[in-house]
Tab-separated table of C-alpha atoms in Angstrom:
chain	number	residue	atom	x	y	z
A	1	MET	CA	-0.169	0.163	-0.219
A	2	THR	CA	1.362	3.495	-1.071
A	3	SER	CA	1.321	6.040	1.628
A	4	ALA	CA	-0.445	9.282	1.432
A	5	PRO	CA	1.791	12.204	1.000
A	6	GLU	CA	2.654	14.336	3.799
A	7	THR	CA	1.907	18.004	3.050
A	8	LEU	CA	4.937	21.009	3.680
A	9	LEU	CA	4.006	24.595	3.895
A	10	VAL	CA	6.647	27.009	2.247
A	11	ALA	CA	6.749	30.418	2.036
A	12	ASP	CA	8.994	33.220	0.715
A	13	ILE	CA	8.517	36.838	2.490
A	14	GLY	CA	9.751	39.800	0.661
A	15	GLY	CA	9.148	43.492	1.680
A	16	THR	CA	6.525	43.785	-1.059
A	17	ASN	CA	5.559	40.365	-1.856
A	18	ALA	CA	4.895	37.013	0.046
A	19	ARG	CA	4.982	33.647	-2.014
A	20	PHE	CA	2.871	30.896	-0.358
A	21	ALA	CA	2.966	27.144	-1.775
A	22	LEU	CA	2.358	23.729	-0.589
A	23	ALA	CA	4.812	21.009	-1.079
A	24	ALA	CA	4.102	17.083	-1.047
A	25	ALA	CA	6.874	14.603	0.319
A	26	ARG	CA	6.229	10.901	-0.261
A	27	GLY	CA	9.216	8.576	-0.219
A	28	GLY	CA	12.126	10.056	-2.034
A	29	GLU	CA	9.872	12.291	-4.096
A	30	LEU	CA	9.173	15.974	-3.047
A	31	THR	CA	7.107	17.986	-5.221
A	32	VAL	CA	6.275	21.905	-4.967
A	33	GLY	CA	2.800	23.020	-5.534
A	34	PRO	CA	1.395	26.139	-7.437
A	35	VAL	CA	2.732	29.644	-6.107
A	36	ALA	CA	0.285	31.867	-4.522
A	37	LEU	CA	1.616	35.586	-4.696
A	38	VAL	CA	0.215	38.217	-1.989
A	39	ARG	CA	0.904	41.404	-1.573
A	40	THR	CA	2.449	42.117	2.165
A	41	ALA	CA	0.498	45.453	2.297
A	42	ALA	CA	-2.729	43.581	2.052
A	43	TYR	CA	-2.469	41.982	5.488
A	44	ALA	CA	-1.654	43.209	8.902
A	45	SER	CA	0.666	40.238	10.071
A	46	LEU	CA	2.115	36.928	8.857
A	47	ASP	CA	-0.560	35.130	10.633
A	48	ALA	CA	-3.142	36.832	8.703
A	49	ALA	CA	-1.647	36.288	5.335
A	50	LEU	CA	-1.119	32.620	6.117
A	51	ASP	CA	-4.486	31.985	7.582
A	52	ALA	CA	-6.182	33.297	4.086
A	53	PHE	CA	-3.915	31.204	2.029
A	54	LEU	CA	-4.340	27.782	4.366
A	55	GLU	CA	-8.099	28.872	4.261
A	56	ALA	CA	-7.848	28.884	0.607
A	57	GLU	CA	-6.357	25.637	0.385
A	58	GLY	CA	-8.898	23.964	2.530
A	59	ARG	CA	-7.093	23.747	5.666
A	60	PRO	CA	-4.475	20.845	5.059
A	61	SER	CA	-2.665	19.025	7.770
A	62	LEU	CA	0.933	20.374	7.918
A	63	ALA	CA	3.439	18.027	8.419
A	64	ALA	CA	6.216	20.554	8.510
A	65	ALA	CA	7.047	24.318	7.170
A	66	ALA	CA	9.666	26.349	6.065
A	67	ILE	CA	10.024	30.311	5.540
A	68	CYS	CA	12.830	32.341	4.496
A	69	ALA	CA	12.708	36.269	4.579
A	70	ALA	CA	15.223	38.781	3.299
A	71	GLY	CA	17.449	39.457	6.488
A	72	PRO	CA	19.461	38.054	9.171
A	73	VAL	CA	17.851	35.207	11.650
A	74	GLU	CA	18.098	36.659	15.438
A	75	GLY	CA	17.880	34.470	17.807
A	76	GLU	CA	17.769	30.533	18.095
A	77	ASP	CA	15.181	27.589	18.307
A	78	ALA	CA	11.578	29.120	19.547
A	79	SER	CA	12.680	32.387	19.544
A	80	ALA	CA	14.396	32.921	16.070
A	81	VAL	CA	12.927	35.563	13.921
A	82	ILE	CA	13.432	37.674	10.991
A	83	HIS	CA	12.907	41.791	11.168
A	84	LEU	CA	12.070	42.700	7.698
A	85	THR	CA	12.922	46.501	7.140
A	86	ASN	CA	10.392	47.299	4.619
A	87	CYS	CA	7.309	45.625	6.145
A	88	PRO	CA	5.925	45.327	9.951
A	89	TRP	CA	5.462	41.447	9.654
A	90	GLU	CA	7.362	39.527	12.410
A	91	VAL	CA	8.418	36.176	10.568
A	92	GLY	CA	9.407	34.139	13.456
A	93	VAL	CA	9.171	30.698	14.717
A	94	ALA	CA	6.233	31.452	16.963
A	95	ALA	CA	4.079	33.487	14.913
A	96	LEU	CA	4.779	30.403	12.203
A	97	ALA	CA	3.770	27.509	15.111
A	98	ARG	CA	0.825	29.615	15.924
A	99	ALA	CA	-0.525	30.094	12.214
A	100	THR	CA	0.498	26.605	10.904
A	101	GLY	CA	-0.103	24.255	14.053
A	102	VAL	CA	3.743	22.950	13.271
A	103	ALA	CA	5.531	22.639	16.447
A	104	ARG	CA	9.113	23.162	14.865
A	105	PRO	CA	8.796	25.264	12.016
A	106	ARG	CA	12.005	26.637	10.304
A	107	VAL	CA	12.981	30.277	9.579
A	108	MET	CA	15.565	31.021	7.433
A	109	ASN	CA	17.256	34.301	5.199
A	110	ASP	CA	15.811	33.760	1.779
A	111	PHE	CA	19.360	33.269	0.190
A	112	ALA	CA	20.016	30.503	2.765
A	113	ALA	CA	17.042	28.752	1.241
A	114	LEU	CA	18.202	29.623	-2.340
A	115	ALA	CA	21.879	27.955	-1.187
A	116	LEU	CA	19.876	24.771	-0.323
A	117	ALA	CA	17.989	24.663	-3.658
A	118	VAL	CA	21.142	24.290	-5.461
A	119	PRO	CA	21.853	20.641	-5.603
A	120	HIS	CA	18.433	20.162	-6.576
A	121	LEU	CA	18.246	22.393	-9.335
A	122	ALA	CA	17.956	20.594	-12.798
A	123	ALA	CA	20.362	21.585	-16.007
A	124	GLY	CA	17.584	23.622	-17.405
A	125	ASP	CA	17.016	25.790	-14.015
A	126	VAL	CA	20.485	27.222	-14.917
A	127	ALA	CA	22.272	29.152	-17.400
A	128	PRO	CA	26.106	28.751	-17.553
A	129	ILE	CA	28.188	32.139	-17.387
A	130	GLY	CA	31.672	31.080	-18.889
A	131	GLY	CA	34.752	29.511	-17.197
A	132	GLU	CA	36.930	26.551	-17.784
A	133	GLY	CA	35.671	24.031	-15.293
A	134	VAL	CA	32.284	22.296	-13.841
A	135	PRO	CA	31.146	21.969	-10.471
A	136	VAL	CA	33.513	20.049	-8.218
A	137	ALA	CA	31.413	17.741	-5.984
A	138	ALA	CA	31.058	18.622	-2.531
A	139	ALA	CA	33.255	21.790	-3.090
A	140	PRO	CA	31.819	24.816	-1.538
A	141	VAL	CA	29.044	26.560	-3.272
A	142	VAL	CA	28.277	30.328	-3.468
A	143	VAL	CA	24.804	31.867	-4.186
A	144	ILE	CA	24.663	35.705	-4.430
A	145	GLY	CA	21.949	37.923	-6.266
A	146	ALA	CA	20.856	41.674	-6.478
A	147	GLY	CA	17.385	42.421	-5.667
A	148	THR	CA	15.950	45.017	-3.305
A	149	GLY	CA	19.356	44.334	-1.839
A	150	LEU	CA	22.405	41.830	-2.516
A	151	GLY	CA	22.139	38.764	-0.769
A	152	VAL	CA	24.705	36.358	-0.329
A	153	SER	CA	25.017	32.785	0.856
A	154	ALA	CA	27.019	29.959	0.654
A	155	LEU	CA	26.628	25.832	0.707
A	156	VAL	CA	29.674	23.806	2.478
A	157	PHE	CA	29.972	19.988	2.934
A	158	ASP	CA	30.756	17.469	5.291
A	159	GLY	CA	30.635	14.166	3.388
A	160	ALA	CA	27.366	13.956	2.088
A	161	GLN	CA	26.321	16.564	4.701
A	162	ALA	CA	25.337	19.894	3.340
A	163	HIS	CA	25.470	23.065	5.781
A	164	VAL	CA	24.304	26.455	4.881
A	165	VAL	CA	26.909	29.248	5.547
A	166	ALA	CA	24.317	32.781	5.995
A	167	GLY	CA	25.819	36.013	6.233
A	168	GLU	CA	25.438	39.677	4.896
A	169	GLY	CA	27.883	39.975	2.532
A	170	GLY	CA	25.908	42.449	0.149
A	171	HIS	CA	27.289	44.834	2.724
A	172	VAL	CA	31.218	44.306	2.564
A	173	ASP	CA	32.956	47.508	1.110
A	174	LEU	CA	32.879	48.071	-2.654
A	175	ALA	CA	36.079	48.123	-4.382
A	176	PRO	CA	36.675	50.038	-7.334
A	177	LYS	CA	38.772	49.346	-10.296
A	178	GLY	CA	40.190	52.192	-12.648
A	179	PRO	CA	39.497	56.195	-12.533
A	180	ARG	CA	35.835	55.749	-13.599
A	181	GLU	CA	34.884	53.471	-10.719
A	182	MET	CA	37.061	55.318	-8.576
A	183	ALA	CA	35.342	58.490	-9.496
A	184	VAL	CA	31.982	56.754	-8.752
A	185	LEU	CA	33.004	55.193	-5.400
A	186	SER	CA	34.394	58.940	-4.429
A	187	HIS	CA	30.964	60.612	-5.326
A	188	LEU	CA	29.197	58.022	-3.050
A	189	GLN	CA	31.213	58.118	-0.135
A	190	VAL	CA	30.426	61.867	-0.122
A	191	GLN	CA	26.834	61.270	-0.487
A	192	PHE	CA	26.720	57.947	2.039
A	193	GLY	CA	29.691	57.548	3.920
A	194	HIS	CA	30.443	53.896	4.050
A	195	VAL	CA	29.773	52.353	0.379
A	196	SER	CA	28.823	48.656	0.377
A	197	ALA	CA	28.685	46.593	-2.343
A	198	GLU	CA	24.567	46.544	-1.957
A	199	ARG	CA	24.813	50.217	-2.242
A	200	VAL	CA	25.208	49.869	-6.136
A	201	LEU	CA	24.037	45.965	-6.624
A	202	SER	CA	20.793	46.123	-5.778
A	203	GLY	CA	17.393	47.791	-7.618
A	204	PRO	CA	18.016	50.926	-5.958
A	205	GLY	CA	21.453	50.720	-6.656
A	206	LEU	CA	21.134	50.602	-10.168
A	207	ALA	CA	19.354	53.920	-9.856
A	208	THR	CA	22.241	55.590	-7.860
A	209	LEU	CA	24.799	54.459	-9.874
A	210	HIS	CA	23.216	56.330	-12.886
A	211	ALA	CA	22.494	59.313	-10.686
A	212	ALA	CA	26.285	59.426	-9.845
A	213	LEU	CA	27.371	59.117	-13.437
A	214	VAL	CA	24.719	61.999	-14.206
A	215	ALA	CA	26.403	63.774	-11.382
A	216	ILE	CA	29.633	63.026	-12.237
A	217	ASP	CA	29.549	64.345	-16.064
A	218	GLY	CA	27.308	67.159	-15.049
A	219	ALA	CA	24.377	65.962	-17.098
A	220	ALA	CA	20.982	67.294	-16.673
A	221	PRO	CA	19.129	65.591	-13.527
A	222	ALA	CA	17.125	63.210	-14.942
A	223	PRO	CA	15.957	60.615	-12.159
A	224	LEU	CA	15.270	57.209	-13.335
A	225	THR	CA	13.910	53.723	-11.988
A	226	PRO	CA	16.139	50.956	-12.321
A	227	GLU	CA	13.423	49.428	-14.617
A	228	GLU	CA	13.590	52.574	-16.834
A	229	ILE	CA	17.523	52.502	-16.833
A	230	ALA	CA	17.628	48.943	-18.057
A	231	ILE	CA	15.041	48.937	-20.748
A	232	ARG	CA	16.856	52.472	-21.650
A	233	ALA	CA	20.439	50.439	-22.093
A	234	HIS	CA	18.605	47.616	-23.749
A	235	GLY	CA	17.365	49.937	-26.505
A	236	ALA	CA	20.783	51.623	-26.458
A	237	GLU	CA	19.456	54.957	-26.472
A	238	CYS	CA	20.872	56.073	-23.263
A	239	PRO	CA	24.898	56.248	-22.535
A	240	LEU	CA	24.627	56.731	-18.774
A	241	SER	CA	22.066	53.988	-18.805
A	242	ARG	CA	24.172	51.392	-20.800
A	243	GLU	CA	27.240	52.898	-18.429
A	244	ALA	CA	25.413	52.239	-15.225
A	245	VAL	CA	24.271	48.626	-16.147
A	246	ALA	CA	28.044	47.868	-17.467
A	247	LEU	CA	29.186	49.203	-14.081
A	248	PHE	CA	26.790	46.900	-12.555
A	249	CYS	CA	27.879	43.676	-14.687
A	250	GLY	CA	31.538	44.553	-13.523
A	251	TRP	CA	31.026	45.074	-10.346
A	252	LEU	CA	28.892	42.114	-9.217
A	253	GLY	CA	31.270	39.769	-11.180
A	254	ALA	CA	34.057	41.470	-8.877
A	255	VAL	CA	32.094	40.910	-5.877
A	256	ALA	CA	31.076	37.449	-6.713
A	257	GLY	CA	34.824	36.321	-7.511
A	258	ASP	CA	35.771	37.816	-4.233
A	259	VAL	CA	33.305	35.761	-2.333
A	260	ALA	CA	33.899	32.598	-4.389
A	261	LEU	CA	37.915	33.164	-3.556
A	262	THR	CA	37.132	33.646	-0.221
A	263	LEU	CA	35.598	30.387	-0.003
A	264	GLY	CA	37.108	28.066	-2.374
A	265	ALA	CA	33.611	28.100	-4.460
A	266	ARG	CA	34.932	25.326	-7.010
A	267	GLY	CA	31.290	23.949	-6.509
A	268	GLY	CA	30.124	26.916	-8.797
A	269	VAL	CA	28.908	30.397	-8.462
A	270	TYR	CA	25.128	30.760	-8.766
A	271	ILE	CA	23.607	34.273	-9.695
A	272	ALA	CA	19.718	34.501	-8.260
A	273	GLY	CA	18.002	37.579	-7.041
A	274	GLY	CA	15.256	39.779	-9.248
A	275	ILE	CA	17.700	41.698	-11.195
A	276	VAL	CA	19.641	39.521	-13.152
A	277	PRO	CA	17.672	36.510	-13.820
A	278	GLY	CA	14.857	39.113	-14.624
A	279	TRP	CA	17.128	40.843	-17.245
A	280	ALA	CA	17.934	37.329	-19.050
A	281	ALA	CA	14.224	36.264	-19.219
A	282	ALA	CA	12.955	39.688	-20.593
A	283	MET	CA	15.964	41.367	-22.190
A	284	PRO	CA	18.522	39.219	-23.421
A	285	GLY	CA	21.836	40.594	-23.724
A	286	LEU	CA	21.415	43.463	-21.097
A	287	PHE	CA	23.464	41.242	-18.668
A	288	ASP	CA	26.956	41.449	-19.790
A	289	GLU	CA	28.112	37.922	-19.568
A	290	LYS	CA	32.050	38.597	-20.517
A	291	LEU	CA	32.291	41.466	-18.309
A	292	PHE	CA	30.712	39.854	-15.488
A	293	ARG	CA	33.524	36.794	-16.245
A	294	ALA	CA	36.384	39.328	-16.696
A	295	ARG	CA	35.793	40.609	-13.337
A	296	PHE	CA	35.466	37.660	-11.677
A	297	GLU	CA	38.494	36.155	-13.018
A	298	ALA	CA	40.432	39.140	-12.526
A	299	LYS	CA	42.186	38.199	-9.411
A	300	GLY	CA	46.072	38.802	-10.169
A	301	ARG	CA	48.047	35.369	-9.392
A	302	LEU	CA	45.073	33.498	-8.800
A	303	GLU	CA	43.405	34.117	-12.148
A	304	SER	CA	44.294	30.593	-13.770
A	305	TRP	CA	42.422	29.377	-10.693
A	306	MET	CA	39.116	31.368	-10.974
A	307	LYS	CA	39.065	30.764	-14.935
A	308	LYS	CA	38.067	26.877	-13.418
A	309	VAL	CA	35.106	28.016	-10.936
A	310	PRO	CA	31.975	28.011	-13.034
A	311	ALA	CA	29.157	30.173	-12.903
A	312	PHE	CA	25.436	30.288	-13.543
A	313	VAL	CA	22.357	32.330	-13.671
A	314	VAL	CA	19.558	30.643	-11.943
A	315	THR	CA	16.566	30.577	-14.135
A	316	ARG	CA	13.922	28.420	-12.267
A	317	PRO	CA	11.381	30.497	-10.378
A	318	ASN	CA	10.642	30.475	-7.081
A	319	ALA	CA	13.694	28.352	-6.770
A	320	ALA	CA	14.007	29.470	-2.911
A	321	LEU	CA	10.933	27.554	-2.314
A	322	LEU	CA	12.383	24.382	-3.625
A	323	GLY	CA	15.106	25.029	-0.724
A	324	LEU	CA	12.797	25.252	1.573
A	325	ALA	CA	10.961	22.014	0.756
A	326	HIS	CA	13.844	20.130	0.883
A	327	ALA	CA	14.509	22.118	4.452
A	328	ALA	CA	11.039	21.029	5.527
A	329	ARG	CA	11.309	17.791	4.655
A	330	GLU	CA	14.393	16.856	6.627
A	331	ASP	CA	12.569	17.606	9.674
A	332	LEU	CA	10.376	14.601	8.777
A	333	LEU	CA	13.353	12.253	8.415
């Protein structure tokens, strides 16, 4: 007799949108169902949003739950919580247990969830970005991606066991190369003081880059949204928009290369987040893979080593939910 699948709740909470889904675990099989997208502003709390989702799904009996959000996890075990910057929700174990009835739900950073997804991505879920090597089994893996901010995480292995290293690598210092990048950094230091990688490698960061170029060149002020900059750059109708995107691609390569070098990421570097995968889907060619790869590998005496580190763009939608589903299933084993 075949046992009934166990139902798992997974959710990815952002400042603007939240994504909920149910996963089914049966034996060695794990599937993630349709994703429900809701605006966080439509609900006063995570409890309320979860209650509405579960009501729409017919109040299923949940065997486990895992939720991720953009931000560091504070506290441990039952007190673990993530405080979102742009949303009043509290994403914590206590709230999750209250809303779902699951005794020990998991809470993790969104890029930790993405890292957990990497071993389960199929060939069609990623697009390669150059490099002479292939992923080395059980070698460290890096996940990095720009969206509202810049997320960074890693996956390291102890034999067959994978462990997530979640941090806030998006806030490392931004390092310039060449006179133009130095001019941009100097301008931003006057404006912000500390200039992190996230300050330019994010959606708001792309707009910050464009505004800095406008100011440095003495051009007429023309505040643009990240979407407008990308569209103008893709259409080759705005030189400063094209340069802002080029700076973005080059700096992303440099920062990703720094993280890969630090962790010895011969298991591969995976580019996630909303921006680069979004460009790849909607505006092919906008993401300059050659520039990314050149800056990724430009590490002096370690350049030949870096050439062997493969990089990929994660093209699977909602990949974090896949990582969450595998994390939730671990609680059943």
